Amino acid sequence: MPSGLTILDVRDCLAQARSVTVLTGAGISADSGVPTFRGPEGLWKNYRPEELASPEAFARDPKLVWEWYNWRRELVATKQPNAAHKTLVALERRIEHFWLITQNVDGLHALAGSQRLSEIHGNIWKVRCTQCNRVSPNRDLPLVYPPICTDCSGLLRPHIVWFGESLDQDDMTRSYQAVRTCDILLIIGTSGVVYPAASFAPIAKDGGALVVELNLDPTPNSSIVDVAFQGRAKDLVPLLGDAT
Ligand code: OAD
């Protein structure tokens, strides 16, 4: 397996690649000012996921859960995509088979212009009816409680995959396919501890892909991938974007 690759070598590999899949996590949006989940400054340092991001929490206290999501929506609304998000848009435009899988719910990839995109953990700007399951966009700021479905008057919830919930089956089929069949998998800004995304590196390697990690800190993926670069996404990812 290739080792000792520099980031410019990876850029050259990307120039030859026909099929590229990218997995992103909170680290890519950290450079836009969106908090990550783990680590000293992470959201899960001050908030308990089981009290705010689980179906049980919503059943117990929907107002509290909505207050937390409303706070996050207000925060994300002030943020813009950074150079890393934009570089991925440029890669998508010139690579024949490109798929971006994000665990982020902030919508910044779509705002940057990414189109071949699976938001596998949902999107903070979408709501879903707890009665009829209809998903709809919602950018209300603040979101007035209780938000009600215009179709059936059911209570709306954030369209987010919470702890203990299943991911969308179509999204996952497409994502696994993209991971299994790519020439290169880029893993950017994720701690690599949440499944199923945590399984993507070994799956891509089994499929013969070059697997590259770009992250501020070492992660469990670092020992699996072909090469791991440590640094900020906004500094590292643009170095991959000049190849044409
Ligand atoms: P984490 O907070 O677990 O990990 C973020 C990773 O990004 C860490 O490894 C950091 O070292 C790295 N990082 C921080 N700043 C960075 C920067 N500027 N450039 C590059 N890397 C940086 O976030 P995720 O891995 O995305 O689930 O977490 C996965 C899921 O766990 C999230 O989608 C969320 C959470 O519970 C849901 O919301 C459903």
Short mmCIF file of C-alpha atoms and ligand atoms in Angstrom, two decimals:
data_model
loop_
_atom_site.label_atom_id
_atom_site.label_comp_id
_atom_site.label_asym_id
_atom_site.label_seq_id
_atom_site.Cartn_x
_atom_site.Cartn_y
_atom_site.Cartn_z
CA MET A 1 0.00 0.00 0.00
CA PRO A 2 1.23 3.51 -0.70
CA SER A 3 2.86 5.19 2.23
CA GLY A 4 4.82 8.38 2.66
CA LEU A 5 2.44 10.16 0.31
CA THR A 6 2.47 13.93 0.55
CA ILE A 7 -0.65 16.01 0.22
CA LEU A 8 0.51 17.06 -3.24
CA ASP A 9 0.79 13.36 -4.19
CA VAL A 10 -2.83 12.96 -3.11
CA ARG A 11 -3.76 15.98 -5.22
CA ASP A 12 -2.09 14.28 -8.21
CA CYS A 13 -3.98 11.02 -7.49
CA LEU A 14 -7.22 13.04 -7.45
CA ALA A 15 -6.32 14.44 -10.86
CA GLN A 16 -6.32 10.87 -12.25
CA ALA A 17 -9.29 9.53 -10.30
CA ARG A 18 -12.60 8.76 -11.99
CA SER A 19 -14.47 7.96 -8.81
CA VAL A 20 -14.07 9.88 -5.56
CA THR A 21 -16.10 9.62 -2.38
CA VAL A 22 -15.78 12.05 0.52
CA LEU A 23 -16.94 11.63 4.11
CA THR A 24 -17.12 14.74 6.26
CA GLY A 25 -17.84 15.45 9.91
CA ALA A 26 -18.08 18.38 12.27
CA GLY A 27 -14.39 19.29 11.82
CA ILE A 28 -14.98 20.73 8.34
CA SER A 29 -17.59 23.13 9.73
CA ALA A 30 -15.45 23.96 12.78
CA ASP A 31 -13.52 26.30 10.50
CA SER A 32 -16.79 28.12 9.80
CA GLY A 33 -17.38 28.52 13.54
CA VAL A 34 -19.84 25.66 14.07
CA PRO A 35 -19.04 23.72 17.27
CA THR A 36 -17.96 20.08 17.02
CA PHE A 37 -19.43 17.37 19.26
CA ARG A 38 -16.45 15.80 20.97
CA GLY A 39 -13.25 17.25 22.41
CA PRO A 40 -12.75 20.02 24.97
CA GLU A 41 -14.98 22.57 23.19
CA GLY A 42 -17.48 20.03 21.84
CA LEU A 43 -21.25 20.22 22.34
CA TRP A 44 -21.31 16.86 24.14
CA LYS A 45 -19.00 18.36 26.81
CA ASN A 46 -21.78 20.61 28.09
CA TYR A 47 -24.93 18.84 26.91
CA ARG A 48 -26.09 15.28 27.37
CA PRO A 49 -27.13 13.68 24.07
CA GLU A 50 -29.68 11.43 25.75
CA GLU A 51 -31.45 14.55 27.12
CA LEU A 52 -31.49 16.44 23.83
CA ALA A 53 -30.90 14.19 20.84
CA SER A 54 -32.93 11.04 21.33
CA PRO A 55 -36.53 10.07 20.60
CA GLU A 56 -37.04 9.49 24.33
CA ALA A 57 -35.90 13.03 25.11
CA PHE A 58 -38.34 14.43 22.54
CA ALA A 59 -41.21 12.33 23.91
CA ARG A 60 -40.38 13.52 27.45
CA ASP A 61 -39.83 17.21 26.79
CA PRO A 62 -40.30 18.33 23.17
CA LYS A 63 -40.08 22.00 24.14
CA LEU A 64 -36.62 21.57 25.66
CA VAL A 65 -35.39 19.66 22.60
CA TRP A 66 -36.76 22.34 20.28
CA GLU A 67 -35.13 25.08 22.39
CA TRP A 68 -31.78 23.37 21.92
CA TYR A 69 -32.26 22.96 18.16
CA ASN A 70 -33.52 26.52 17.89
CA TRP A 71 -30.31 27.71 19.59
CA ARG A 72 -28.24 25.67 17.14
CA ARG A 73 -30.24 26.96 14.17
CA GLU A 74 -29.65 30.56 15.31
CA LEU A 75 -25.94 29.83 15.58
CA VAL A 76 -25.60 28.03 12.22
CA ALA A 77 -27.59 30.78 10.48
CA THR A 78 -24.70 33.18 11.13
CA LYS A 79 -22.08 30.84 9.55
CA GLN A 80 -20.83 30.52 6.00
CA PRO A 81 -19.13 27.70 4.09
CA ASN A 82 -15.32 27.90 4.23
CA ALA A 83 -12.56 27.10 1.74
CA ALA A 84 -12.82 23.36 2.47
CA HIS A 85 -16.54 23.23 1.62
CA LYS A 86 -15.86 25.21 -1.56
CA THR A 87 -12.99 22.97 -2.66
CA LEU A 88 -15.30 19.94 -2.46
CA VAL A 89 -17.74 21.72 -4.78
CA ALA A 90 -14.92 22.26 -7.28
CA LEU A 91 -13.92 18.58 -7.05
CA GLU A 92 -17.53 17.50 -7.60
CA ARG A 93 -17.72 19.61 -10.76
CA ARG A 94 -14.76 17.96 -12.44
CA ILE A 95 -14.83 14.34 -11.18
CA GLU A 96 -17.08 12.01 -13.14
CA HIS A 97 -18.22 9.84 -10.24
CA PHE A 98 -18.25 11.91 -7.09
CA TRP A 99 -20.28 11.46 -3.94
CA LEU A 100 -20.14 13.49 -0.73
CA ILE A 101 -21.43 11.86 2.44
CA THR A 102 -21.73 14.20 5.39
CA GLN A 103 -22.62 13.56 8.99
CA ASN A 104 -23.16 17.29 9.41
CA VAL A 105 -26.68 18.62 9.79
CA ASP A 106 -25.75 22.30 9.33
CA GLY A 107 -26.50 22.48 5.60
CA LEU A 108 -23.18 24.22 4.82
CA HIS A 109 -22.22 21.77 2.04
CA ALA A 110 -25.47 22.47 0.20
CA LEU A 111 -25.06 26.19 0.82
CA ALA A 112 -21.58 26.00 -0.74
CA GLY A 113 -23.12 24.37 -3.83
CA SER A 114 -22.60 20.62 -3.31
CA GLN A 115 -25.26 18.62 -5.13
CA ARG A 116 -24.11 15.00 -5.16
CA LEU A 117 -24.60 14.84 -1.43
CA SER A 118 -26.07 12.55 1.23
CA GLU A 119 -26.76 14.19 4.59
CA ILE A 120 -26.90 10.90 6.45
CA HIS A 121 -27.69 12.44 9.86
CA GLY A 122 -30.37 14.78 8.50
CA ASN A 123 -30.55 18.55 8.22
CA ILE A 124 -31.21 21.16 10.87
CA TRP A 125 -33.22 23.20 8.33
CA LYS A 126 -35.76 20.44 7.76
CA VAL A 127 -38.63 19.31 9.97
CA ARG A 128 -40.59 16.07 10.01
CA CYS A 129 -44.15 15.48 11.20
CA THR A 130 -44.36 13.04 14.11
CA GLN A 131 -47.80 11.96 12.82
CA CYS A 132 -47.69 11.79 9.01
CA ASN A 133 -43.85 11.75 8.61
CA ARG A 134 -43.90 14.45 5.94
CA VAL A 135 -40.48 16.14 5.66
CA SER A 136 -40.41 19.83 4.78
CA PRO A 137 -37.90 22.67 4.73
CA ASN A 138 -38.19 25.14 7.60
CA ARG A 139 -35.94 28.17 8.15
CA ASP A 140 -38.05 29.92 10.83
CA LEU A 141 -35.87 31.86 13.25
CA PRO A 142 -36.80 31.62 15.98
CA LEU A 143 -38.93 28.56 15.50
CA VAL A 144 -42.13 29.27 17.44
CA TYR A 145 -43.10 26.42 19.75
CA PRO A 146 -45.02 24.21 19.13
CA PRO A 147 -44.36 23.87 15.38
CA ILE A 148 -47.36 22.18 13.75
CA CYS A 149 -47.73 20.23 10.49
CA THR A 150 -49.83 22.16 7.98
CA ASP A 151 -51.15 18.86 6.56
CA CYS A 152 -52.29 16.95 9.64
CA SER A 153 -51.67 19.27 12.65
CA GLY A 154 -49.17 16.81 14.13
CA LEU A 155 -46.19 18.08 16.15
CA LEU A 156 -43.10 18.68 14.01
CA ARG A 157 -39.66 17.45 15.09
CA PRO A 158 -36.19 18.22 13.74
CA HIS A 159 -35.35 16.04 10.70
CA ILE A 160 -32.25 14.70 12.43
CA VAL A 161 -31.19 11.10 13.04
CA TRP A 162 -31.10 10.88 16.82
CA PHE A 163 -29.28 8.38 19.01
CA GLY A 164 -30.95 5.00 18.73
CA GLU A 165 -32.64 5.81 15.39
CA SER A 166 -32.01 4.22 11.99
CA LEU A 167 -30.49 6.06 9.07
CA ASP A 168 -32.45 6.47 5.85
CA GLN A 169 -32.15 3.23 3.88
CA ASP A 170 -31.84 4.84 0.43
CA ASP A 171 -29.14 7.20 1.68
CA MET A 172 -27.22 4.31 3.16
CA THR A 173 -27.48 2.11 0.07
CA ARG A 174 -26.14 4.95 -2.05
CA SER A 175 -23.41 5.80 0.46
CA TYR A 176 -22.15 2.23 0.85
CA GLN A 177 -22.11 1.87 -2.93
CA ALA A 178 -20.05 5.07 -3.23
CA VAL A 179 -17.64 3.92 -0.53
CA ARG A 180 -17.23 0.41 -1.99
CA THR A 181 -16.61 1.51 -5.56
CA CYS A 182 -14.48 4.65 -5.28
CA ASP A 183 -10.84 5.02 -6.36
CA ILE A 184 -10.22 7.47 -3.52
CA LEU A 185 -12.02 8.01 -0.22
CA LEU A 186 -11.29 11.30 1.57
CA ILE A 187 -12.27 11.39 5.25
CA ILE A 188 -12.38 14.95 6.54
CA GLY A 189 -12.98 16.29 10.06
CA THR A 190 -14.64 13.37 11.79
CA SER A 191 -13.66 11.60 15.00
CA GLY A 192 -14.60 8.33 13.29
CA VAL A 193 -16.39 6.89 16.29
CA VAL A 194 -20.03 7.03 15.16
CA TYR A 195 -21.37 4.19 13.02
CA PRO A 196 -22.02 3.54 10.22
CA ALA A 197 -19.62 6.25 8.98
CA ALA A 198 -16.92 4.77 11.23
CA SER A 199 -16.96 1.65 9.04
CA PHE A 200 -16.32 3.45 5.75
CA ALA A 201 -12.49 3.44 5.86
CA PRO A 202 -12.12 -0.37 6.06
CA ILE A 203 -14.87 -0.89 3.48
CA ALA A 204 -13.16 1.43 0.99
CA LYS A 205 -9.80 -0.22 1.63
CA ASP A 206 -11.32 -3.66 0.98
CA GLY A 207 -12.56 -2.26 -2.32
CA GLY A 208 -9.00 -1.22 -3.24
CA ALA A 209 -9.40 2.55 -2.78
CA LEU A 210 -6.73 4.94 -1.65
CA VAL A 211 -8.06 6.14 1.71
CA VAL A 212 -6.90 9.53 2.99
CA GLU A 213 -7.73 11.22 6.28
CA LEU A 214 -7.57 14.99 6.84
CA ASN A 215 -8.23 15.84 10.48
CA LEU A 216 -6.98 18.10 13.24
CA ASP A 217 -6.17 15.17 15.54
CA PRO A 218 -5.39 11.48 15.08
CA THR A 219 -8.50 9.26 15.18
CA PRO A 220 -9.25 5.53 15.13
CA ASN A 221 -9.28 5.87 11.31
CA SER A 222 -5.67 7.13 11.28
CA SER A 223 -4.20 3.65 11.65
CA ILE A 224 -6.48 2.19 8.96
CA VAL A 225 -6.10 4.76 6.19
CA ASP A 226 -3.24 4.84 3.68
CA VAL A 227 -2.21 8.30 4.77
CA ALA A 228 -3.40 10.70 7.48
CA PHE A 229 -2.70 14.44 7.46
CA GLN A 230 -3.14 16.48 10.62
CA GLY A 231 -4.29 20.07 10.31
CA ARG A 232 -7.29 22.31 9.81
CA ALA A 233 -9.70 21.40 7.05
CA LYS A 234 -9.70 24.95 5.69
CA ASP A 235 -5.92 24.77 5.23
CA LEU A 236 -5.53 21.17 4.03
CA VAL A 237 -8.52 20.57 1.75
CA PRO A 238 -7.80 23.50 -0.62
CA LEU A 239 -4.37 21.95 -1.30
CA LEU A 240 -6.24 19.12 -3.03
CA GLY A 241 -8.20 21.43 -5.26
CA ASP A 242 -5.71 22.74 -7.77
CA ALA A 243 -5.35 19.55 -9.77
CA THR A 244 -7.18 19.68 -13.09
P1 OAD B 1 -16.82 14.99 16.36
O1 OAD B 1 -17.03 16.21 17.19
O2 OAD B 1 -16.96 13.66 17.02
O3 OAD B 1 -15.36 15.01 15.72
C1 OAD B 1 -14.88 16.14 15.03
C2 OAD B 1 -13.48 15.84 14.54
O4 OAD B 1 -13.03 16.97 13.81
C3 OAD B 1 -12.45 15.61 15.66
O5 OAD B 1 -11.67 14.46 15.36
C4 OAD B 1 -11.56 16.87 15.64
O6 OAD B 1 -10.21 16.59 15.91
C5 OAD B 1 -11.72 17.30 14.19
N1 OAD B 1 -11.56 18.74 13.97
C6 OAD B 1 -11.88 19.76 14.80
N2 OAD B 1 -11.63 20.94 14.22
C7 OAD B 1 -11.15 20.67 12.98
C8 OAD B 1 -10.72 21.46 11.89
N3 OAD B 1 -10.73 22.80 11.94
N4 OAD B 1 -10.26 20.84 10.77
C9 OAD B 1 -10.25 19.47 10.70
N5 OAD B 1 -10.65 18.68 11.70
C10 OAD B 1 -11.09 19.26 12.82
O7 OAD B 1 -17.78 15.13 15.10
P2 OAD B 1 -18.29 13.99 14.10
O8 OAD B 1 -17.24 12.99 13.84
O9 OAD B 1 -18.88 14.70 12.95
O10 OAD B 1 -24.50 13.10 15.25
O11 OAD B 1 -19.44 13.32 14.95
C11 OAD B 1 -20.25 12.33 14.38
C12 OAD B 1 -21.66 12.48 14.89
O12 OAD B 1 -21.68 12.46 16.32
C13 OAD B 1 -22.33 13.79 14.51
O13 OAD B 1 -22.88 13.77 13.22
C14 OAD B 1 -23.39 13.95 15.56
C15 OAD B 1 -22.62 13.46 16.78
O14 OAD B 1 -23.40 12.90 17.79
C16 OAD B 1 -25.73 13.66 15.06
O15 OAD B 1 -25.95 14.84 15.18
C17 OAD B 1 -26.81 12.72 14.67
#
